[in-house]
Structures are given as structure tokens and as C-alpha cells.
């Protein structure tokens, strides 16, 4: 999974990126200090892996990973070359979802590019820049398709959809709300890879004293939540400064620190839960002496396609999947014991994999 982090300058975006990835992206109190897109790979915390790895004495425990791409703070006019944002927008075209960091804290020592804290205005500024960037891509495609549309029915049909989409975006609407009329249109729309068609997770960045209460008394956070509800987006509340402090601690210290703050999970854990939920993802597990590993798949994936995540041969030669829930496996202490209790199912091609399934695939190529 790949997530792109966007936001205005000085909203805590690079601070959050640093804390999530411990990558040390420069974070300073002025716009454009993140010059190159920073990329960080983060393991997905999963207690199930550790427990299964211990049970099997696995030589290797491999978690699922998320790739974060952090780009320069966008300002008004970024899509037209203002500041440095425009050249980085292309870096988030390939992400699965966008994490939009929104400032919901007051701090006289941290300047705001627009002079005041207003989360909805900030969201609108970023959305407009993303729309402008999408329009630029769209206009290039329209110019190309127009030439072929005279002699090609498929391109003539695509052109009608493109013009409709252009009017939609020019109306200030995001591509995620645009409706295609058939499979051909849907395919052409998907190929455009519109930034505003990507699902969004809003990270509402609050002051430390508002974190434990999850921003319930912060008017800005409430506005972001209401907006997210209208756009079917996810929201989670963070304090980027606290996340930066947490990132420096080992697991035991981290837990004590979270307990002291009255928190049950870190911002990274909140973000991962929100992104899995938004994108309809889950993990199945494989376990053994050599390796215990988590594999991220879409909810509703059937057994052969899940096997294909491990290797294409597994999908091609799929015979059966031996499936046991990780809790049952841990309780019984071994696969053999779980089999004796009738807790291991032999599943065929139509089996829909469930979150937390531990699977042994049988295949023949």
C-alpha cells in the first residue's frame, strides 16, 4: 500500500512523516523546506505476527508494509508553478490514497501561510490545486483524443466522457464523485489516474492537550469530521509533535508514554486502521519455522487470488487452502492440534479469505 502525504506548509506534514518513518525529512518553520519527495517504508504493527513467530520459533517475521510519500507543502497556485508544489504532484499520482494533514492547532510561534487557522479553507486550497493539476492532465488527454475521434468511434465516445469530466472539475468538484456511464467510460476514467479520484484520509493535527480527548472540543476538528462525512473520507486526530517524540522510543517506553497521555494507540496505528478501512484491506498470515508473514489483500479476495499474492504459481496451480483462524492456532499450540480439534478447514477456489486467517496453500504446477 502506498500513501501520499499532502498539506499546506507548516501544518505538521513533514513532522508527521518523520515520526511515521523516522526518515528525518527536514522540518522547518517556513514553506518549501521539503524539496525532494521523501519516501519511507513503514512496517504495519501486527501483534498476531509476533505471537505466531514465537510459537513457530520462526527464523524471520515479515510484516506488511506501507510506503509513504511526502511532498513539499502546497500553496495557492502550486499547480501553476507557485512555490515548489507543482513538480511534486506527479509523485502522488501512483498512491492508493492521500493523507491530507490539516492544521487544527493555534500556535503563535508557527506561522500559517494564510495568516490564520481555518481547516476548511486549507482543505479547499489543497483540493483546488489538485483539481487544477487534474485539469492539466485532462486537457492534454482531450487534445490527444480529439485528433483521433473523427475516425474512431471508441475515441469519440471517450471524448464525450472527458468533456463531461472537464465541466465537472471546472465546477470545483472532485473526480471521486464523478459517475461513469458504462464499463468503457470507467476504464478510460481509471486510466487518467486523477488525483482527486483518490480516497482521502484527513489527519487533524491538534495541540498536545487536545489529543487524549480525540479533539472533541476542537471546533476545527469537528468541521473536518463533518466535511469528511460528506465526502466518505476517513479522519483521525494526531499531534505531530507527540508522534515525533513517540518515534524515538522503544516499544516498552512507547507504551508507558501512551499510557501517561491516556492514549490506547499511536498516530501510526490510527492511520493504518483508517487506511485499511478506507481502502477495504485486510491481512492473512502464513506461518512456519522459516518465516511468519502478513500479506495485505482486498476484503472479499478468494483463496486462489490470495495465493497469487505469494507467487503466481500458487494461483495458477491452486488445489486447496488449509485455513485456521490465528486465535484457534495459538490456543491449540500447533497446526496438528488444531486439525485434531476440527478447527482447520480444507477450502476450495470459492473460499473468501478472512482477516486473521493463517493459510497453508496446496498447489501443483
CSV table of C-alpha atoms in Angstrom, one decimal:
chain,number,residue,atom,x,y,z
A,1,UNK,CA,0.0,0.0,0.0
A,2,UNK,CA,1.3,3.5,-0.9
A,3,UNK,CA,0.0,6.7,0.8
A,4,UNK,CA,0.9,10.2,-0.3
A,5,UNK,CA,1.0,12.9,2.4
A,6,UNK,CA,-0.1,16.4,1.4
A,7,UNK,CA,-0.9,19.6,3.1
A,8,UNK,CA,-0.1,23.3,3.3
A,9,UNK,CA,3.3,24.4,4.6
A,10,UNK,CA,3.6,24.5,8.4
A,11,UNK,CA,0.7,22.2,9.2
A,12,UNK,CA,2.9,19.5,10.7
A,13,UNK,CA,3.1,17.4,7.5
A,14,UNK,CA,6.8,16.7,7.4
A,15,UNK,CA,6.9,16.4,11.2
A,16,UNK,CA,4.3,13.6,10.9
A,17,UNK,CA,6.2,12.0,8.0
A,18,UNK,CA,9.4,12.0,10.1
A,19,UNK,CA,7.6,10.4,13.0
A,20,UNK,CA,5.9,7.8,10.9
A,21,UNK,CA,9.0,6.8,9.0
A,22,UNK,CA,11.8,8.0,11.3
A,23,UNK,CA,13.3,9.2,8.0
A,24,UNK,CA,14.4,12.5,9.2
A,25,UNK,CA,12.9,14.7,6.5
A,26,UNK,CA,14.0,18.3,7.2
A,27,UNK,CA,11.2,20.0,9.2
A,28,UNK,CA,11.4,23.8,9.5
A,29,UNK,CA,9.1,26.7,10.2
A,30,UNK,CA,9.0,28.0,6.6
A,31,UNK,CA,7.4,26.9,3.3
A,32,UNK,CA,9.2,24.6,0.8
A,33,UNK,CA,11.8,23.1,3.2
A,34,UNK,CA,10.9,19.6,1.8
A,35,UNK,CA,12.5,19.9,-1.6
A,36,UNK,CA,12.6,16.3,-2.8
A,37,UNK,CA,9.7,14.0,-2.3
A,38,UNK,CA,10.6,11.9,0.8
A,39,UNK,CA,9.8,8.2,0.7
A,40,UNK,CA,9.7,6.0,3.7
A,41,UNK,CA,8.7,2.3,4.1
A,42,UNK,CA,6.9,1.6,7.4
A,43,UNK,CA,6.1,-1.9,8.8
A,44,UNK,CA,2.5,-2.4,9.8
A,45,UNK,CA,2.3,-3.1,13.5
A,46,UNK,CA,0.6,-6.5,13.9
A,47,UNK,CA,0.7,-8.3,17.3
A,48,UNK,CA,-0.5,-11.5,15.6
A,49,UNK,CA,2.8,-11.9,13.8
A,50,UNK,CA,4.9,-11.8,16.9
A,51,UNK,CA,2.7,-14.3,18.7
A,52,UNK,CA,2.8,-16.7,15.7
A,53,UNK,CA,6.5,-16.1,15.1
A,54,UNK,CA,7.2,-17.0,18.8
A,55,UNK,CA,5.0,-20.1,18.6
A,56,UNK,CA,6.9,-21.4,15.5
A,57,UNK,CA,10.3,-20.1,16.5
A,58,UNK,CA,10.3,-18.5,13.0
A,59,UNK,CA,13.7,-17.5,11.7
A,60,UNK,CA,12.1,-14.5,10.1
A,61,UNK,CA,9.0,-12.4,10.9
A,62,UNK,CA,7.9,-10.2,7.9
A,63,UNK,CA,5.2,-7.6,8.5
A,64,UNK,CA,3.1,-6.0,5.8
A,65,UNK,CA,4.5,-2.6,4.8
A,66,UNK,CA,3.1,0.8,3.8
A,67,UNK,CA,5.1,3.2,1.6
A,68,UNK,CA,4.7,6.9,2.5
A,69,UNK,CA,5.5,9.7,0.0
A,70,UNK,CA,5.8,13.2,1.5
A,71,UNK,CA,5.8,16.1,-0.9
A,72,UNK,CA,6.5,19.8,-0.5
A,73,UNK,CA,3.8,21.9,1.2
A,74,UNK,CA,1.4,23.1,-1.4
A,75,UNK,CA,0.3,26.7,-1.6
A,76,UNK,CA,-2.3,28.6,-3.7
A,77,UNK,CA,-1.1,28.4,-7.3
A,78,UNK,CA,1.1,25.3,-6.8
A,79,UNK,CA,-0.5,23.6,-9.9
A,80,UNK,CA,0.6,26.7,-11.9
A,81,UNK,CA,4.1,26.6,-10.6
A,82,UNK,CA,3.7,28.7,-7.5
A,83,UNK,CA,6.2,27.6,-4.8
A,84,UNK,CA,7.5,24.1,-5.4
A,85,UNK,CA,4.4,22.0,-5.1
A,86,UNK,CA,3.6,21.6,-8.8
A,87,UNK,CA,6.7,19.5,-9.6
A,88,UNK,CA,5.8,17.1,-6.8
A,89,UNK,CA,2.1,16.5,-7.6
A,90,UNK,CA,3.2,13.8,-10.1
A,91,UNK,CA,4.8,11.9,-7.3
A,92,UNK,CA,1.4,11.2,-5.7
A,93,UNK,CA,-0.4,10.1,-8.8
A,94,UNK,CA,0.6,6.5,-8.1
A,95,UNK,CA,-0.5,6.3,-4.5
A,96,UNK,CA,-3.6,4.3,-3.3
A,97,UNK,CA,-4.8,7.1,-1.0
A,98,UNK,CA,-3.9,10.6,0.1
A,99,UNK,CA,-3.3,11.5,3.7
A,100,UNK,CA,-4.2,15.2,4.0
A,101,UNK,CA,-2.7,16.8,7.1
A,102,UNK,CA,-4.9,19.7,8.3
A,103,UNK,CA,-3.8,22.2,11.0
A,104,UNK,CA,-6.3,22.4,13.9
A,105,UNK,CA,-3.9,23.9,16.5
A,106,UNK,CA,-3.2,27.5,17.4
A,107,UNK,CA,0.5,28.4,17.9
A,108,UNK,CA,1.8,32.0,17.5
A,109,UNK,CA,5.3,30.6,17.0
A,110,UNK,CA,4.3,28.6,13.9
A,111,UNK,CA,3.3,30.9,11.1
A,112,UNK,CA,0.4,30.0,8.9
A,113,UNK,CA,0.8,30.8,5.2
A,114,UNK,CA,-2.7,32.4,5.1
A,115,UNK,CA,-2.3,34.2,8.4
A,116,UNK,CA,-4.9,32.3,10.4
A,117,UNK,CA,-6.0,28.7,11.3
A,118,UNK,CA,-9.0,27.6,9.2
A,119,UNK,CA,-9.1,23.9,8.4
A,120,UNK,CA,-11.9,24.0,5.8
A,121,UNK,CA,-10.3,26.9,3.9
A,122,UNK,CA,-7.0,24.9,4.0
A,123,UNK,CA,-8.7,21.8,2.6
A,124,UNK,CA,-10.3,23.8,-0.1
A,125,UNK,CA,-6.9,25.4,-1.1
A,126,UNK,CA,-5.4,21.9,-1.5
A,127,UNK,CA,-8.4,20.5,-3.3
A,128,UNK,CA,-8.3,23.3,-5.8
A,129,UNK,CA,-4.7,22.7,-6.5
A,130,UNK,CA,-5.3,19.0,-7.0
A,131,UNK,CA,-8.3,19.9,-9.3
A,132,UNK,CA,-6.1,22.3,-11.3
A,133,UNK,CA,-3.4,19.6,-11.7
A,134,UNK,CA,-6.1,17.1,-12.8
A,135,UNK,CA,-7.4,19.6,-15.4
A,136,UNK,CA,-3.9,19.9,-16.8
A,137,UNK,CA,-3.7,16.1,-17.3
A,138,UNK,CA,-7.3,16.1,-18.7
A,139,UNK,CA,-6.7,18.8,-21.2
A,140,UNK,CA,-3.7,17.0,-22.6
A,141,UNK,CA,-5.8,13.8,-23.0
A,142,UNK,CA,-8.6,15.8,-24.7
A,143,UNK,CA,-6.2,17.3,-27.2
A,144,UNK,CA,-4.8,13.8,-28.0
A,145,UNK,CA,-8.3,12.1,-28.3
A,146,UNK,CA,-9.8,15.0,-30.3
A,147,UNK,CA,-7.4,14.2,-33.2
A,148,UNK,CA,-8.4,10.5,-33.3
A,149,UNK,CA,-12.1,11.0,-32.5
A,150,UNK,CA,-13.1,11.9,-36.1
A,151,UNK,CA,-12.2,8.4,-37.4
A,152,UNK,CA,-12.5,6.3,-34.2
A,153,UNK,CA,-15.8,5.6,-32.5
A,154,UNK,CA,-14.2,4.5,-29.2
A,155,UNK,CA,-12.2,7.7,-29.0
A,156,UNK,CA,-15.3,9.8,-30.0
A,157,UNK,CA,-17.1,8.1,-27.1
A,158,UNK,CA,-14.2,8.7,-24.7
A,159,UNK,CA,-14.1,12.4,-25.8
A,160,UNK,CA,-17.7,12.8,-24.6
A,161,UNK,CA,-16.8,11.5,-21.2
A,162,UNK,CA,-13.7,13.6,-21.0
A,163,UNK,CA,-15.6,16.8,-21.8
A,164,UNK,CA,-18.2,15.9,-19.2
A,165,UNK,CA,-15.4,15.3,-16.6
A,166,UNK,CA,-13.8,18.6,-17.5
A,167,UNK,CA,-17.0,20.5,-16.8
A,168,UNK,CA,-17.3,18.6,-13.5
A,169,UNK,CA,-13.9,19.6,-12.4
A,170,UNK,CA,-14.3,23.2,-13.6
A,171,UNK,CA,-17.3,23.3,-11.3
A,172,UNK,CA,-14.9,22.8,-8.4
A,173,UNK,CA,-16.0,19.2,-7.8
A,174,UNK,CA,-13.6,16.3,-7.1
A,175,UNK,CA,-13.3,13.5,-9.6
A,176,UNK,CA,-14.1,10.9,-6.9
A,177,UNK,CA,-17.8,12.0,-7.1
A,178,UNK,CA,-17.9,11.7,-11.0
A,179,UNK,CA,-20.1,8.9,-12.3
A,180,UNK,CA,-19.2,7.0,-15.5
A,181,UNK,CA,-22.0,5.6,-17.6
A,182,UNK,CA,-20.6,2.2,-18.7
A,183,UNK,CA,-17.5,-0.1,-18.4
A,184,UNK,CA,-15.7,1.6,-21.3
A,185,UNK,CA,-16.0,5.0,-19.6
A,186,UNK,CA,-15.0,3.6,-16.3
A,187,UNK,CA,-11.9,2.1,-17.9
A,188,UNK,CA,-11.0,5.4,-19.6
A,189,UNK,CA,-11.6,7.3,-16.4
A,190,UNK,CA,-9.4,5.0,-14.4
A,191,UNK,CA,-6.6,5.3,-16.9
A,192,UNK,CA,-6.5,9.1,-16.2
A,193,UNK,CA,-5.3,8.4,-12.7
A,194,UNK,CA,-6.9,11.6,-11.3
A,195,UNK,CA,-5.5,12.9,-8.0
A,196,UNK,CA,-9.0,14.0,-6.9
A,197,UNK,CA,-10.4,10.5,-7.6
A,198,UNK,CA,-8.2,9.1,-4.8
A,199,UNK,CA,-9.7,8.3,-1.4
A,200,UNK,CA,-8.6,10.7,1.3
A,201,UNK,CA,-7.7,10.3,5.0
A,202,UNK,CA,-7.7,13.6,6.9
A,203,UNK,CA,-5.1,13.8,9.7
A,204,UNK,CA,-6.4,16.6,12.0
A,205,UNK,CA,-3.2,17.9,13.8
A,206,UNK,CA,-4.1,19.2,17.3
A,207,UNK,CA,-2.2,20.5,20.3
A,208,UNK,CA,-0.9,18.0,22.8
A,209,UNK,CA,-3.6,18.8,25.4
A,210,UNK,CA,-6.4,18.0,22.9
A,211,UNK,CA,-5.1,14.6,21.8
A,212,UNK,CA,-6.4,12.4,24.7
A,213,UNK,CA,-10.0,13.7,24.1
A,214,UNK,CA,-9.6,13.0,20.4
A,215,UNK,CA,-10.2,16.6,19.5
A,216,UNK,CA,-13.9,16.6,20.7
A,217,UNK,CA,-13.7,20.1,22.0
A,218,UNK,CA,-11.8,21.4,19.0
A,219,UNK,CA,-14.1,23.3,16.6
A,220,UNK,CA,-11.7,22.8,13.7
A,221,UNK,CA,-11.6,19.0,14.2
A,222,UNK,CA,-15.4,18.9,14.2
A,223,UNK,CA,-15.6,20.8,10.9
A,224,UNK,CA,-13.1,18.4,9.4
A,225,UNK,CA,-15.2,15.4,10.6
A,226,UNK,CA,-18.4,16.9,9.1
A,227,UNK,CA,-16.6,17.6,5.8
A,228,UNK,CA,-15.2,14.1,5.7
A,229,UNK,CA,-18.6,12.5,6.4
A,230,UNK,CA,-20.0,14.3,3.3
A,231,UNK,CA,-17.1,13.1,1.1
A,232,UNK,CA,-17.0,9.5,2.5
A,233,UNK,CA,-13.4,10.1,3.8
A,234,UNK,CA,-11.7,9.0,7.0
A,235,UNK,CA,-10.4,11.2,9.8
A,236,UNK,CA,-8.0,10.6,12.6
A,237,UNK,CA,-6.7,13.0,15.2
A,238,UNK,CA,-3.0,13.3,15.8
A,239,UNK,CA,-0.5,15.6,17.5
A,240,UNK,CA,2.5,15.5,15.1
A,241,UNK,CA,4.9,16.7,17.9
A,242,UNK,CA,3.8,13.9,20.2
A,243,UNK,CA,4.3,11.4,17.3
A,244,UNK,CA,7.8,12.7,16.8
A,245,UNK,CA,8.5,12.0,20.5
A,246,UNK,CA,7.0,8.5,20.3
A,247,UNK,CA,9.1,7.7,17.3
A,248,UNK,CA,12.3,8.0,19.4
A,249,UNK,CA,11.1,5.4,22.0
A,250,UNK,CA,11.4,1.6,22.1
A,251,UNK,CA,8.2,-0.5,22.4
A,252,UNK,CA,8.1,-0.6,26.2
A,253,UNK,CA,8.8,3.2,26.6
A,254,UNK,CA,6.3,3.9,23.9
A,255,UNK,CA,3.5,2.0,25.8
A,256,UNK,CA,4.3,3.9,29.0
A,257,UNK,CA,4.3,7.2,27.2
A,258,UNK,CA,0.9,6.4,25.6
A,259,UNK,CA,-0.5,5.3,28.9
A,260,UNK,CA,0.7,8.6,30.5
A,261,UNK,CA,-1.1,10.5,27.8
A,262,UNK,CA,-4.3,8.5,28.2
A,263,UNK,CA,-3.9,7.0,24.7
A,264,UNK,CA,-4.5,3.5,23.5
A,265,UNK,CA,-2.7,3.7,20.2
A,266,UNK,CA,-0.2,5.8,18.3
A,267,UNK,CA,-0.9,8.0,15.3
A,268,UNK,CA,0.7,5.4,13.0
A,269,UNK,CA,-1.7,2.8,14.3
A,270,UNK,CA,-4.7,5.1,13.9
A,271,UNK,CA,-3.6,5.9,10.3
A,272,UNK,CA,-3.1,2.3,9.4
A,273,UNK,CA,-6.6,1.4,10.7
A,274,UNK,CA,-8.1,4.3,8.8
A,275,UNK,CA,-6.3,3.4,5.5
A,276,UNK,CA,-7.2,-0.3,5.7
A,277,UNK,CA,-10.8,0.7,6.4
A,278,UNK,CA,-10.9,3.3,3.6
A,279,UNK,CA,-9.3,1.0,1.0
A,280,UNK,CA,-11.2,-2.2,2.1
A,281,UNK,CA,-8.0,-4.0,3.0
A,282,UNK,CA,-7.1,-6.8,5.5
A,283,UNK,CA,-4.3,-9.3,6.1
A,284,UNK,CA,-4.0,-13.0,6.0
A,285,UNK,CA,-1.0,-14.8,7.5
A,286,UNK,CA,1.4,-17.6,6.7
A,287,UNK,CA,3.4,-19.2,9.5
A,288,UNK,CA,6.2,-21.7,9.9
A,289,UNK,CA,9.7,-22.2,11.1
A,290,UNK,CA,11.3,-20.4,8.1
A,291,UNK,CA,9.1,-17.4,8.1
A,292,UNK,CA,5.9,-15.9,9.6
A,293,UNK,CA,4.4,-13.2,7.3
A,294,UNK,CA,1.5,-10.9,6.8
A,295,UNK,CA,0.0,-10.4,3.3
A,296,UNK,CA,-2.3,-7.5,2.5
A,297,UNK,CA,-5.3,-8.2,0.3
A,298,UNK,CA,-8.6,-6.6,-0.6
A,299,UNK,CA,-11.6,-7.7,1.5
A,300,UNK,CA,-13.6,-10.3,-0.5
A,301,UNK,CA,-10.5,-11.8,-2.1
A,302,UNK,CA,-10.9,-15.6,-2.9
A,303,UNK,CA,-8.3,-18.2,-1.9
A,304,UNK,CA,-6.5,-18.6,-5.3
A,305,UNK,CA,-6.0,-14.8,-5.7
A,306,UNK,CA,-4.7,-14.6,-2.1
A,307,UNK,CA,-2.3,-17.4,-3.0
A,308,UNK,CA,-1.2,-15.3,-6.0
A,309,UNK,CA,0.0,-12.6,-3.7
A,310,UNK,CA,2.7,-15.0,-2.5
A,311,UNK,CA,3.6,-16.3,-6.0
A,312,UNK,CA,1.8,-16.5,-9.4
A,313,UNK,CA,2.5,-20.3,-9.4
A,314,UNK,CA,0.4,-20.7,-6.2
A,315,UNK,CA,-2.6,-19.1,-8.0
A,316,UNK,CA,-2.0,-21.0,-11.3
A,317,UNK,CA,-1.7,-24.4,-9.7
A,318,UNK,CA,-4.1,-23.8,-6.7
A,319,UNK,CA,-5.6,-27.1,-5.4
A,320,UNK,CA,-6.7,-26.4,-1.8
A,321,UNK,CA,-6.1,-24.0,1.1
A,322,UNK,CA,-5.7,-25.3,4.7
A,323,UNK,CA,-7.2,-22.5,6.8
A,324,UNK,CA,-7.2,-21.8,10.5
A,325,UNK,CA,-8.0,-18.7,12.5
A,326,UNK,CA,-4.9,-17.3,14.2
A,327,UNK,CA,-6.6,-17.3,17.6
A,328,UNK,CA,-7.5,-21.0,17.3
A,329,UNK,CA,-4.0,-21.8,16.1
A,330,UNK,CA,-2.4,-20.0,19.1
A,331,UNK,CA,-4.8,-21.6,21.6
A,332,UNK,CA,-4.1,-25.1,20.3
A,333,UNK,CA,-0.3,-24.5,20.1
A,334,UNK,CA,0.2,-26.2,16.7
A,335,UNK,CA,-1.5,-26.9,13.4
A,336,UNK,CA,-1.7,-30.6,14.1
A,337,UNK,CA,-3.5,-30.0,17.4
A,338,UNK,CA,-5.9,-27.5,15.6
A,339,UNK,CA,-6.5,-30.2,13.0
A,340,UNK,CA,-7.4,-32.8,15.7
A,341,UNK,CA,-10.0,-30.4,17.1
A,342,UNK,CA,-11.5,-29.9,13.7
A,343,UNK,CA,-10.5,-26.2,13.6
A,344,UNK,CA,-8.7,-26.4,10.2
A,345,UNK,CA,-10.8,-26.1,7.1
A,346,UNK,CA,-9.8,-27.5,3.7
A,347,UNK,CA,-11.1,-24.7,1.4
A,348,UNK,CA,-11.5,-24.6,-2.4
A,349,UNK,CA,-11.4,-21.9,-5.1
A,350,UNK,CA,-14.6,-20.1,-3.9
A,351,UNK,CA,-13.4,-19.6,-0.3
A,352,UNK,CA,-13.3,-15.9,0.6
A,353,UNK,CA,-10.3,-15.2,2.8
A,354,UNK,CA,-11.0,-13.7,6.2
A,355,UNK,CA,-8.8,-11.2,8.2
A,356,UNK,CA,-6.5,-13.2,10.5
A,357,UNK,CA,-6.7,-16.5,8.6
A,358,UNK,CA,-3.5,-18.5,8.8
A,359,UNK,CA,-3.3,-20.3,5.4
A,360,UNK,CA,-1.2,-23.2,4.0
A,361,UNK,CA,-1.7,-23.4,0.3
A,362,UNK,CA,-1.7,-26.7,-1.6
A,363,UNK,CA,-0.7,-26.2,-5.3
A,364,UNK,CA,0.6,-28.2,-8.2
A,365,UNK,CA,2.4,-26.6,-11.3
